[in-house]
């Protein structure tokens, strides 16, 4: 019995990654101790890194399917929030981290920068308001 189309694309993406191990830009979980122990509890440590990182020239449908599968893994992870915070603080330029794709993280970071700029531009209370 043939696989449904989305599974075939995912299988093809994984095979593509296996054929080109250099396509994975970084290890899935950071090895630096200063990142804290959260990564030891990450569910993704038991999954193939290819699920979280795109092979070069990955077709859009395969990428979307792979990213959704990675997000399902993240959704059941006990350290998802710590992973997301790590990816936003570094910032991690590739892969699915903390349930967010690289594009989604760029949007979050842009919103954070915009919000920070807005807060810096908001004038503080004048001397009269401060005297109350």
Coordinates of C-alpha atoms in Angstrom, one line a residue:
X1 CA 0.0 0.0 0.0
X2 CA 1.6 3.4 -1.0
X3 CA 2.3 6.1 1.6
X4 CA 0.0 9.2 1.6
X5 CA 1.7 12.1 -0.3
X6 CA 2.7 14.0 2.8
X7 CA 4.4 11.0 4.2
X8 CA 6.2 10.3 1.0
X9 CA 7.5 13.9 1.0
X10 CA 8.7 13.5 4.6
X11 CA 10.4 10.2 3.8
X12 CA 12.0 11.8 0.8
X13 CA 13.3 14.7 2.9
X14 CA 14.8 12.4 5.5
X15 CA 16.5 10.3 2.8
X16 CA 17.8 13.5 1.2
X17 CA 19.3 14.5 4.6
X18 CA 20.8 11.0 5.1
X19 CA 22.4 11.3 1.6
X20 CA 23.9 14.8 2.6
X21 CA 24.8 14.9 6.2
X22 CA 26.5 18.3 5.6
X23 CA 23.1 19.8 5.0
X24 CA 22.5 20.0 8.8
X25 CA 24.2 23.3 9.8
X26 CA 24.6 22.7 13.5
X27 CA 24.0 20.0 16.1
X28 CA 20.4 20.0 17.3
X29 CA 21.2 20.5 21.0
X30 CA 23.9 22.8 22.1
X31 CA 26.8 21.2 23.9
X32 CA 27.9 24.3 25.9
X33 CA 27.4 24.0 29.7
X34 CA 26.4 27.6 30.1
X35 CA 23.2 26.9 28.2
X36 CA 22.0 25.1 31.2
X37 CA 20.8 21.5 31.8
X38 CA 17.5 22.0 29.9
X39 CA 18.9 20.3 26.7
X40 CA 19.4 17.0 28.6
X41 CA 15.7 16.7 29.0
X42 CA 14.8 17.7 25.4
X43 CA 12.6 15.2 23.6
X44 CA 14.3 15.9 20.3
X45 CA 17.5 14.3 21.6
X46 CA 15.9 11.0 20.8
X47 CA 14.7 12.1 17.3
X48 CA 16.7 12.5 14.1
X49 CA 18.2 15.9 13.6
X50 CA 16.9 15.9 10.1
X51 CA 13.4 16.4 11.3
X52 CA 14.4 19.8 12.8
X53 CA 16.8 21.1 10.1
X54 CA 16.1 21.5 6.4
X55 CA 18.1 19.8 3.7
X56 CA 19.4 22.1 1.0
X57 CA 16.9 22.8 -1.8
X58 CA 14.0 21.2 0.2
X59 CA 10.7 21.5 -1.7
X60 CA 8.1 23.7 0.1
X61 CA 5.6 20.9 0.7
X62 CA 8.3 18.7 2.2
X63 CA 9.5 21.6 4.4
X64 CA 6.1 22.3 5.7
X65 CA 5.4 18.7 6.4
X66 CA 8.8 18.3 8.2
X67 CA 8.3 21.4 10.2
X68 CA 4.8 20.4 11.4
X69 CA 6.3 17.0 12.4
X70 CA 9.1 18.7 14.3
X71 CA 6.5 21.0 16.0
X72 CA 4.5 18.0 17.2
X73 CA 7.7 16.7 18.8
X74 CA 8.3 20.1 20.5
X75 CA 4.7 20.2 21.7
X76 CA 5.2 17.2 24.0
X77 CA 8.7 18.4 25.2
X78 CA 9.0 19.3 28.9
X79 CA 11.7 21.9 28.1
X80 CA 10.1 23.6 25.1
X81 CA 10.0 27.0 26.7
X82 CA 13.7 26.9 27.7
X83 CA 14.6 25.7 24.2
X84 CA 12.6 28.6 22.6
X85 CA 14.2 31.1 24.9
X86 CA 17.6 29.8 24.0
X87 CA 16.8 30.0 20.3
X88 CA 15.6 33.6 20.7
X89 CA 18.6 34.7 22.8
X90 CA 21.3 33.2 20.6
X91 CA 19.6 33.7 18.0
X92 CA 19.5 30.4 16.3
X93 CA 19.3 31.0 12.5
X94 CA 18.2 27.5 11.4
X95 CA 15.8 24.8 12.3
X96 CA 12.9 24.3 14.5
X97 CA 13.6 25.2 18.1
X98 CA 11.1 25.4 20.9
X99 CA 8.2 24.8 18.5
X100 CA 9.1 27.8 16.2
X101 CA 10.6 27.7 12.8
X102 CA 13.5 30.1 11.9
X103 CA 11.0 32.3 10.1
X104 CA 8.7 32.4 13.1
X105 CA 11.6 33.3 15.3
X106 CA 12.5 36.1 13.1
X107 CA 9.0 37.5 13.4
X108 CA 9.1 37.2 17.2
X109 CA 12.5 38.9 17.3
X110 CA 11.3 41.7 15.1
X111 CA 8.2 42.2 17.3
X112 CA 10.4 42.3 20.4
X113 CA 12.7 44.9 18.8
X114 CA 9.8 47.0 17.7
X115 CA 8.2 46.8 21.2
X116 CA 11.5 47.7 22.8
X117 CA 12.0 50.7 20.5
X118 CA 8.4 51.8 21.3
X119 CA 9.1 51.7 25.0
X120 CA 12.3 53.7 24.6
X121 CA 10.4 56.4 22.6
X122 CA 7.6 56.7 25.1
X123 CA 8.2 59.8 27.2
X124 CA 8.4 59.3 30.9
X125 CA 6.2 61.3 33.3
X126 CA 7.0 65.0 33.4
X127 CA 8.0 66.8 36.6
X128 CA 4.4 67.9 37.3
X129 CA 3.1 64.3 36.9
X130 CA 5.9 62.9 39.0
X131 CA 5.1 65.4 41.8
X132 CA 1.5 64.1 41.7

